[in-house]
PDB file of C-alpha atoms in Angstrom:
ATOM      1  CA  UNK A  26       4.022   5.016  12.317  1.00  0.00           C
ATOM      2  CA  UNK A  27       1.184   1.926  11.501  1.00  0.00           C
ATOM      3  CA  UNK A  28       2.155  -1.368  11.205  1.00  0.00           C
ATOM      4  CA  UNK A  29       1.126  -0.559   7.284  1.00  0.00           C
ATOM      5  CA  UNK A  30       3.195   2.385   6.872  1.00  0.00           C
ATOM      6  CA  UNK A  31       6.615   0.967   8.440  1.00  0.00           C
ATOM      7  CA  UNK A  32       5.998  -2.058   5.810  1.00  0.00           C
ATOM      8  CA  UNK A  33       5.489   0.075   2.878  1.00  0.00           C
ATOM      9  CA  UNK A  34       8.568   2.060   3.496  1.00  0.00           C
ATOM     10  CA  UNK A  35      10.436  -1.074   4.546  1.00  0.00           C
ATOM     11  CA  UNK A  36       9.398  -2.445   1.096  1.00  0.00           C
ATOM     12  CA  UNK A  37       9.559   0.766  -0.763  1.00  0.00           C
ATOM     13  CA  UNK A  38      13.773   0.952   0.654  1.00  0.00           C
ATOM     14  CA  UNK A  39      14.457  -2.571  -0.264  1.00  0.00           C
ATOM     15  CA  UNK A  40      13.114  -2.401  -3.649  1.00  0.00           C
ATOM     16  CA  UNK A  41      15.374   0.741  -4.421  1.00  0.00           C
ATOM     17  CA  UNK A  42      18.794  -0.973  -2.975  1.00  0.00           C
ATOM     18  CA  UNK A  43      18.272  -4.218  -4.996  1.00  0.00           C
ATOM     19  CA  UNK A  44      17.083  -2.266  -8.088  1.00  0.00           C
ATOM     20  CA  UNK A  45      19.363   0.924  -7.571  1.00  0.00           C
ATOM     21  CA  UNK A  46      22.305  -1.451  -7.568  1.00  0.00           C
ATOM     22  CA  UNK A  47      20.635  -3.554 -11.003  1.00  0.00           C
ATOM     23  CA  UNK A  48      20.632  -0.013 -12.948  1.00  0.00           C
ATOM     24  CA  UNK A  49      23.903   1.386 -11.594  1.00  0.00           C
ATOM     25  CA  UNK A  50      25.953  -1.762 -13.038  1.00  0.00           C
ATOM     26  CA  UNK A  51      23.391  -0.926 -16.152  1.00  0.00           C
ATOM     27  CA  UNK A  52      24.765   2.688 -16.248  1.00  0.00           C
ATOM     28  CA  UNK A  53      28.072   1.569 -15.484  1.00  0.00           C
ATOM     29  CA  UNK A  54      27.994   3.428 -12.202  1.00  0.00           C
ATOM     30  CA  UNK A  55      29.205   0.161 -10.384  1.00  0.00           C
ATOM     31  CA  UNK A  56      30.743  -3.539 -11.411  1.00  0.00           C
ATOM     32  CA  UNK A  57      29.497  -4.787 -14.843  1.00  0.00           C
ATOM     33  CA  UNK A  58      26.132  -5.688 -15.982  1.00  0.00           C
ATOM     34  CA  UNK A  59      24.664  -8.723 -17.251  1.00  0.00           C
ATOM     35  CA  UNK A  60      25.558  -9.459 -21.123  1.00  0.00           C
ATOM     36  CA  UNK A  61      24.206 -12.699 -21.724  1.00  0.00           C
ATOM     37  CA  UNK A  62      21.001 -14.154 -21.174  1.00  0.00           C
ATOM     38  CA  UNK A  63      22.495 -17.021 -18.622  1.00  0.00           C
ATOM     39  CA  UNK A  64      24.456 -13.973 -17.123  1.00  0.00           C
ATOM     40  CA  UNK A  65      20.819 -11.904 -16.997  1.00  0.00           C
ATOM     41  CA  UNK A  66      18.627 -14.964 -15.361  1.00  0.00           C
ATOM     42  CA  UNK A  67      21.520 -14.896 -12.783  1.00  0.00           C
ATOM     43  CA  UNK A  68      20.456 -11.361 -12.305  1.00  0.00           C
ATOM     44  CA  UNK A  69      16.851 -11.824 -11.869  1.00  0.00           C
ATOM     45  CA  UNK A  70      17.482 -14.371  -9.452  1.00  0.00           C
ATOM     46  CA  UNK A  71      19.661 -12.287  -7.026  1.00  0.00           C
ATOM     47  CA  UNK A  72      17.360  -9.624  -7.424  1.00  0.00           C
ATOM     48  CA  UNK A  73      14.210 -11.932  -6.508  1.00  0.00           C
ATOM     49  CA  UNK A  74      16.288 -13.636  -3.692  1.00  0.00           C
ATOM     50  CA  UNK A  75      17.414 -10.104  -2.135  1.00  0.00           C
ATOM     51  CA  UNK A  76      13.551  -8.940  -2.446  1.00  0.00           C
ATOM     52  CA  UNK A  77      12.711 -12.396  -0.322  1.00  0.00           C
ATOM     53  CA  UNK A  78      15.189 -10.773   2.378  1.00  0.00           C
ATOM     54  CA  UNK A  79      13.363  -7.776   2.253  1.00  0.00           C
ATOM     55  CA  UNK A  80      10.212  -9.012   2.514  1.00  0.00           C
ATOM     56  CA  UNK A  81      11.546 -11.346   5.179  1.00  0.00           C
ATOM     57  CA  UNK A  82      13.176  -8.467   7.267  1.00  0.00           C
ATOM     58  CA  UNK A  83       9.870  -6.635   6.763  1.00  0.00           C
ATOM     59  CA  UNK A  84       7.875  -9.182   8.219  1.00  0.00           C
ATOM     60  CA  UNK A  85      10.417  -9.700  11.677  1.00  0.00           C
ATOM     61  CA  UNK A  86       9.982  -6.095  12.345  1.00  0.00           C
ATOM     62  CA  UNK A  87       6.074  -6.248  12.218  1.00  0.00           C
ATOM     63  CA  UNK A  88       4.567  -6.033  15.099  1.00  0.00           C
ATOM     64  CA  UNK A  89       4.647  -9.596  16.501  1.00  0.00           C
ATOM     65  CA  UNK A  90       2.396  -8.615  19.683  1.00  0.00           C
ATOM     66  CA  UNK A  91      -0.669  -8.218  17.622  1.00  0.00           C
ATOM     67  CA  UNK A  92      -1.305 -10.269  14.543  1.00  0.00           C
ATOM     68  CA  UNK A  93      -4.475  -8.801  13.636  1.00  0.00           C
ATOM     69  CA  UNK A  94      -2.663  -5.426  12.827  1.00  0.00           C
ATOM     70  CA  UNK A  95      -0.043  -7.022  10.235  1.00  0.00           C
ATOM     71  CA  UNK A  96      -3.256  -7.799   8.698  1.00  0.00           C
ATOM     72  CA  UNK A  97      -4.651  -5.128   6.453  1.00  0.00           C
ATOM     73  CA  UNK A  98      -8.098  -4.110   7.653  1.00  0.00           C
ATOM     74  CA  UNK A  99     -11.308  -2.724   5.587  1.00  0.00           C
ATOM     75  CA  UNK A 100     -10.104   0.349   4.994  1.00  0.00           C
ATOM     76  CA  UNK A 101      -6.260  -0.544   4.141  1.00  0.00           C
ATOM     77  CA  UNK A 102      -7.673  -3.762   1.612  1.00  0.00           C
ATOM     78  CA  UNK A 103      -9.319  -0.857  -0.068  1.00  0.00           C
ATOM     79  CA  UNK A 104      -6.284   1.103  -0.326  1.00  0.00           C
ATOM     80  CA  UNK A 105      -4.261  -1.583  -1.819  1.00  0.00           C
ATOM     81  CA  UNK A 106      -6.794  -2.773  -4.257  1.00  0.00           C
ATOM     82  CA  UNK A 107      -5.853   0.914  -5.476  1.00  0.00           C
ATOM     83  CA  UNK A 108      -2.412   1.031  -5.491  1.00  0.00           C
ATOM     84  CA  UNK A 109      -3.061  -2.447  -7.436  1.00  0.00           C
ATOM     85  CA  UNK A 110      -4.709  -0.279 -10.320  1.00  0.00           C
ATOM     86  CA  UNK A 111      -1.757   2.589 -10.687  1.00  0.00           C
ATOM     87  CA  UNK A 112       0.506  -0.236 -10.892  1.00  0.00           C
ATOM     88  CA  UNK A 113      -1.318  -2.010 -13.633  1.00  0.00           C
ATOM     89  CA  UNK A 114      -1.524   1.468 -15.369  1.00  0.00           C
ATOM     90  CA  UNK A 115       2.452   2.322 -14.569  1.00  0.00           C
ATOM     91  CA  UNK A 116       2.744  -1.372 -16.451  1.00  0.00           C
ATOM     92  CA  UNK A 117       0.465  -0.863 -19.200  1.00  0.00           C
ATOM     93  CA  UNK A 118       2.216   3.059 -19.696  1.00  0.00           C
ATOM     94  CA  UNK A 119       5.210   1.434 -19.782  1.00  0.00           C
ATOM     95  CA  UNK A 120       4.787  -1.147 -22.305  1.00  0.00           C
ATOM     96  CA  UNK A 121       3.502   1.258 -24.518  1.00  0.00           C
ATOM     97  CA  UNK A 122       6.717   3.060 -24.159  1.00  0.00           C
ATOM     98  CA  UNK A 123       8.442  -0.351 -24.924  1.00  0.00           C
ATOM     99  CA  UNK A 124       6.514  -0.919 -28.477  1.00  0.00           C
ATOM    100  CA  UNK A 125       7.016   2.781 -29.250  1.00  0.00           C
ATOM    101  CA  UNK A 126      11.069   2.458 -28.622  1.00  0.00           C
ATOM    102  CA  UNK A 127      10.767  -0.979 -29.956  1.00  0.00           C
ATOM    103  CA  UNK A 128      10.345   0.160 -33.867  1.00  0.00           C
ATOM    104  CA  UNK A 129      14.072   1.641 -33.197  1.00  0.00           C
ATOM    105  CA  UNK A 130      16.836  -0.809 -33.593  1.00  0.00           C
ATOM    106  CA  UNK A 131      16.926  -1.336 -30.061  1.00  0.00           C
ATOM    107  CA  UNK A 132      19.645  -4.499 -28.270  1.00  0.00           C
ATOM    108  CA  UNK A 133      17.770  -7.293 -26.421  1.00  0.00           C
ATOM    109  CA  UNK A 134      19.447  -6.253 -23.294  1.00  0.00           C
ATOM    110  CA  UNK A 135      17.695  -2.746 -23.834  1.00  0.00           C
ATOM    111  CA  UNK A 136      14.531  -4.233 -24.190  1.00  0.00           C
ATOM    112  CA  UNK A 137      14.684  -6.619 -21.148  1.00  0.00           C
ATOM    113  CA  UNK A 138      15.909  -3.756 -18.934  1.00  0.00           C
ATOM    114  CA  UNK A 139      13.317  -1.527 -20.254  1.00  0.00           C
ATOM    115  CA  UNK A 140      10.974  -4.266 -18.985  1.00  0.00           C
ATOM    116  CA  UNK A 141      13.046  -4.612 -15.375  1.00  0.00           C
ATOM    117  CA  UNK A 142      12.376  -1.028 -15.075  1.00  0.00           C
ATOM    118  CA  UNK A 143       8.608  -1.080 -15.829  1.00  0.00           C
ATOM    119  CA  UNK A 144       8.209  -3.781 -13.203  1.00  0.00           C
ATOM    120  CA  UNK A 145      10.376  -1.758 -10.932  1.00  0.00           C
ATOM    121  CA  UNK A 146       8.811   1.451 -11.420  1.00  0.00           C
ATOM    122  CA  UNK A 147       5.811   0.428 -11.020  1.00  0.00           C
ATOM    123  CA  UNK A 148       5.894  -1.330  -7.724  1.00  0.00           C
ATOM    124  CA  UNK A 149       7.456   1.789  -6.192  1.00  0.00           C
ATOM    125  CA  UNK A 150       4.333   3.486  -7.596  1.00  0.00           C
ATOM    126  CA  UNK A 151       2.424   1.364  -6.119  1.00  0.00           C
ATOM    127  CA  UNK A 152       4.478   1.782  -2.494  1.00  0.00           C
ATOM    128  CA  UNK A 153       4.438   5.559  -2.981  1.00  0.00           C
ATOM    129  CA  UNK A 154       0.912   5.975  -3.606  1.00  0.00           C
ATOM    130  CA  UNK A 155      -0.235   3.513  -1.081  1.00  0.00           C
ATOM    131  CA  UNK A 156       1.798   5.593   1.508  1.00  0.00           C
ATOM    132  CA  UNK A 157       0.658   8.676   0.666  1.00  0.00           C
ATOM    133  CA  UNK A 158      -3.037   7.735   0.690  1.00  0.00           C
ATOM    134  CA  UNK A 159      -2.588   5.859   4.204  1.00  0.00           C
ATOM    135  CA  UNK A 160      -0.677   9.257   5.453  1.00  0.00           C
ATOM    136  CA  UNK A 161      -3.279  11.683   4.414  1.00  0.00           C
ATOM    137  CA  UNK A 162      -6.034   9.638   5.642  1.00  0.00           C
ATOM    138  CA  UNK A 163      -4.777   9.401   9.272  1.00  0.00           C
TER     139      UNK A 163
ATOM    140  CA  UNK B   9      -7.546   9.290  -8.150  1.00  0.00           C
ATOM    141  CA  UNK B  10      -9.263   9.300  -4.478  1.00  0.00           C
ATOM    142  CA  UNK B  11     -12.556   8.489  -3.691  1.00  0.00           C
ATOM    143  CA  UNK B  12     -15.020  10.978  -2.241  1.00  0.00           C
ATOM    144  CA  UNK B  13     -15.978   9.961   0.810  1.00  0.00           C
ATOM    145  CA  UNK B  14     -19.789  10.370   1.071  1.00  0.00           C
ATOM    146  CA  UNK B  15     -21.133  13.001   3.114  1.00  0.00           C
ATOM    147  CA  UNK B  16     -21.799  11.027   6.439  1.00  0.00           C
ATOM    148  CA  UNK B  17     -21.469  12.631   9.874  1.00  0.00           C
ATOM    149  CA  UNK B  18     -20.670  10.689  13.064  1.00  0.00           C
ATOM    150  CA  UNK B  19     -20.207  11.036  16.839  1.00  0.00           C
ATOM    151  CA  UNK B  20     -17.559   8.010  17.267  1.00  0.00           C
ATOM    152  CA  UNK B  21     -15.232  10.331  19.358  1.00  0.00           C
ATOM    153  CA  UNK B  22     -18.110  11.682  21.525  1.00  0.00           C
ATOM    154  CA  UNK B  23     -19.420   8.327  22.098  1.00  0.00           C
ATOM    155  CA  UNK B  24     -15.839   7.150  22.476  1.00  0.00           C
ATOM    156  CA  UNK B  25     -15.544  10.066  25.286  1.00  0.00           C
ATOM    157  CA  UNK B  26     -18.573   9.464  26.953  1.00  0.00           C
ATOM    158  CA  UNK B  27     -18.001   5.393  27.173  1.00  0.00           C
ATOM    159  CA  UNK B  28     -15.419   5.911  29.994  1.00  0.00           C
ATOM    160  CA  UNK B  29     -12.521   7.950  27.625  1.00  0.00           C
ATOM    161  CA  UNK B  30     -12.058   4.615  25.492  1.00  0.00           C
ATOM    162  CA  UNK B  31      -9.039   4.881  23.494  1.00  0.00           C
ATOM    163  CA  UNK B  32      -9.077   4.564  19.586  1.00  0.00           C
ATOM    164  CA  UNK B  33      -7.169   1.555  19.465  1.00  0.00           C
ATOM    165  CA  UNK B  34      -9.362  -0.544  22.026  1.00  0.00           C
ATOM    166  CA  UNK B  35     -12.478   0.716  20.035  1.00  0.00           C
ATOM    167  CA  UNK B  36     -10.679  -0.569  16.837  1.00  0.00           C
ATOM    168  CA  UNK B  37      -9.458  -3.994  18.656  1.00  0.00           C
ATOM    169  CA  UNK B  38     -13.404  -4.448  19.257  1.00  0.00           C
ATOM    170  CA  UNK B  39     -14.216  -3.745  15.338  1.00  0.00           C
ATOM    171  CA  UNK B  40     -11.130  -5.870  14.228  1.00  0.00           C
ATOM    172  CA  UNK B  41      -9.959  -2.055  12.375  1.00  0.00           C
ATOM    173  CA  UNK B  42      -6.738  -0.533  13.115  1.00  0.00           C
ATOM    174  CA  UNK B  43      -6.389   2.801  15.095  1.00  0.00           C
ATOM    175  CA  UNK B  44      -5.237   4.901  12.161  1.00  0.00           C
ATOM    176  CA  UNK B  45      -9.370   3.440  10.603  1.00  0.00           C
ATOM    177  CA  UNK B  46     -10.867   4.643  13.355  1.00  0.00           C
ATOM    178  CA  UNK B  47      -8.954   8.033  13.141  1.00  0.00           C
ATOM    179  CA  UNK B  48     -10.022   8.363   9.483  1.00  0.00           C
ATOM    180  CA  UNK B  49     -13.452   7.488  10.464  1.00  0.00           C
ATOM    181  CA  UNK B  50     -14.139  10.354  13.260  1.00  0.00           C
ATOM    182  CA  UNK B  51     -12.585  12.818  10.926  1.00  0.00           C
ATOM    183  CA  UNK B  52     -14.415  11.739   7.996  1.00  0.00           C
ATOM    184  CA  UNK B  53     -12.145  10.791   5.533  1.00  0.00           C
ATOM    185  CA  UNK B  54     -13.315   7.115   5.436  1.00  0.00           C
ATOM    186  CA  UNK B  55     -16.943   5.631   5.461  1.00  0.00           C
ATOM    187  CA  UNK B  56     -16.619   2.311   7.515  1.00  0.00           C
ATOM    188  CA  UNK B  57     -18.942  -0.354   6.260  1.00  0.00           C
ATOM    189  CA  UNK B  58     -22.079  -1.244   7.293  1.00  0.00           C
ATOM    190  CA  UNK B  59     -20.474  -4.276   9.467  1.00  0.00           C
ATOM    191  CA  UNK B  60     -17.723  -2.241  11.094  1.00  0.00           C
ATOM    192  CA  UNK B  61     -20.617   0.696  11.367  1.00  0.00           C
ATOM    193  CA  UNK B  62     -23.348  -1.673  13.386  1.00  0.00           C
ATOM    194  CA  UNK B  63     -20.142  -2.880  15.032  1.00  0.00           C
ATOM    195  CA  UNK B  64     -19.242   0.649  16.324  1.00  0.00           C
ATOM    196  CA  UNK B  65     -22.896   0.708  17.231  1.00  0.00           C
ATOM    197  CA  UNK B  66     -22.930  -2.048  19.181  1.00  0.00           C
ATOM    198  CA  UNK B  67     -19.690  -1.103  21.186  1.00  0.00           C
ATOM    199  CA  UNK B  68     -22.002   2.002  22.470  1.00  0.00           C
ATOM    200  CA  UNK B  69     -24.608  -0.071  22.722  1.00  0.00           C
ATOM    201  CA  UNK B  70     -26.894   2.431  20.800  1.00  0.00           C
ATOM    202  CA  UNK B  71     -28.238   2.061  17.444  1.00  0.00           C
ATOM    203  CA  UNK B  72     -26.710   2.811  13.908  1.00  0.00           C
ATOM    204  CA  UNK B  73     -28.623   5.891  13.677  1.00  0.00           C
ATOM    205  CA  UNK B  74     -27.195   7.364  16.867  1.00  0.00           C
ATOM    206  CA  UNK B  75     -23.760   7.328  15.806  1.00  0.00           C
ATOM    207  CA  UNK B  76     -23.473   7.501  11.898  1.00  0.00           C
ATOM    208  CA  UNK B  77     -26.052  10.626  10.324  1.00  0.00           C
ATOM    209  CA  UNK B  78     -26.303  10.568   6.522  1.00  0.00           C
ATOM    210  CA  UNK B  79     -26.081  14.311   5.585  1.00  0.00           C
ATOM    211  CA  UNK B  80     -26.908  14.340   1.885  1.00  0.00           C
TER     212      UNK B  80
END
């Protein structure tokens, strides 16, 4: 497995355990979710914390040997730059969906987790895609 | 979504084989690529640019035209 590929599926894990666990107490699957907006910022900051760990955790298990290779090269820059553009259409997709749900009477706390999920769905898009095109390239 | 790679030939991994066996990954240490770019190079799935490719070159100390062929 490249240095690349072990980060992207580090990542890709992380980002479901902080977000799984943000949608189950959404679903009511687990504890209680956020009602109010202090209650909600509270919320975003765990979740942005617990993605520094992952990132963090990520970066110890690169390979500390070599720097150069936790450094994306020519051909890796270029597949990022791409995964940057099917997040930016998951995002735009999803707002769209947002406006066209928005017209019903919708709660705020809909709306902001409707966002959450858009920023959540497409960074694993991103993840996926880059990790698919890195796999079928080597 | 995937970009066609253009239809260029090369002879890294015979040059690689005749330079004394040299492993991918000390042929991509001297080009500053990884060894998963240098396996998508010899099987043509990614067009290096024209740095890395004079790089490669100058590894084998041959020129550009001995190792990449453009076959369009």
């Amino acid at each position: 497995m490249s240095p690349r590929v072990r980060m992207i599926v580090g990542l890709s894990i992380g980002l479901l355990v902080i977000f799984g666990w943000h949608f189950a107490t959404v679903f009511g699957v687990i504890g209680n979710a956020p009602q109010t907006r202090s209650e909600f910022f509270i919320r975003l900051g765990i979740i942005f914390v617990g993605f520094l760990v992952v990132s963090t955790i990520v970066a110890i298990l690169q390979d500390k040997r070599n720097s150069k290779l936790n450094m994306p090269d020519e051909r890796e820059e270029e597949i990022l730059l791409r995964t940057e553009q099917i997040g930016l259409y998951v995002v735009y997709a999803g707002i769209l969906l947002v406006i066209w749900f928005s017209f019903a009477p919708m709660k705020s706390m809909q709306i902001v987790n409707a966002l959450l999920a858009i920023v959540c769905v497409s960074e694993i898009s991103k993840l996926v895609y880059g990790l698919l095109v890195l796999k079928r390239k080597n | 979504m995937t970009k066609r790679p253009p239809p260029i030939s090369n002879r890294v991994r015979e040059l690689r084989e005749a330079n004394g066996n040299m492993s991918q990954a000390s042929l991509g240490e001297a080009i500053d690529v990884t060894r998963q770019t240098i396996i998508a190079i010899e099987q043509g799935h990614y067009s290096p640019s024209l740095e890395s490719a004079f790089r490669i070159a100058q590894v084998f100390g041959v020129g550009i035209e001995d190792v990449f062929t453009w076959e369009g």
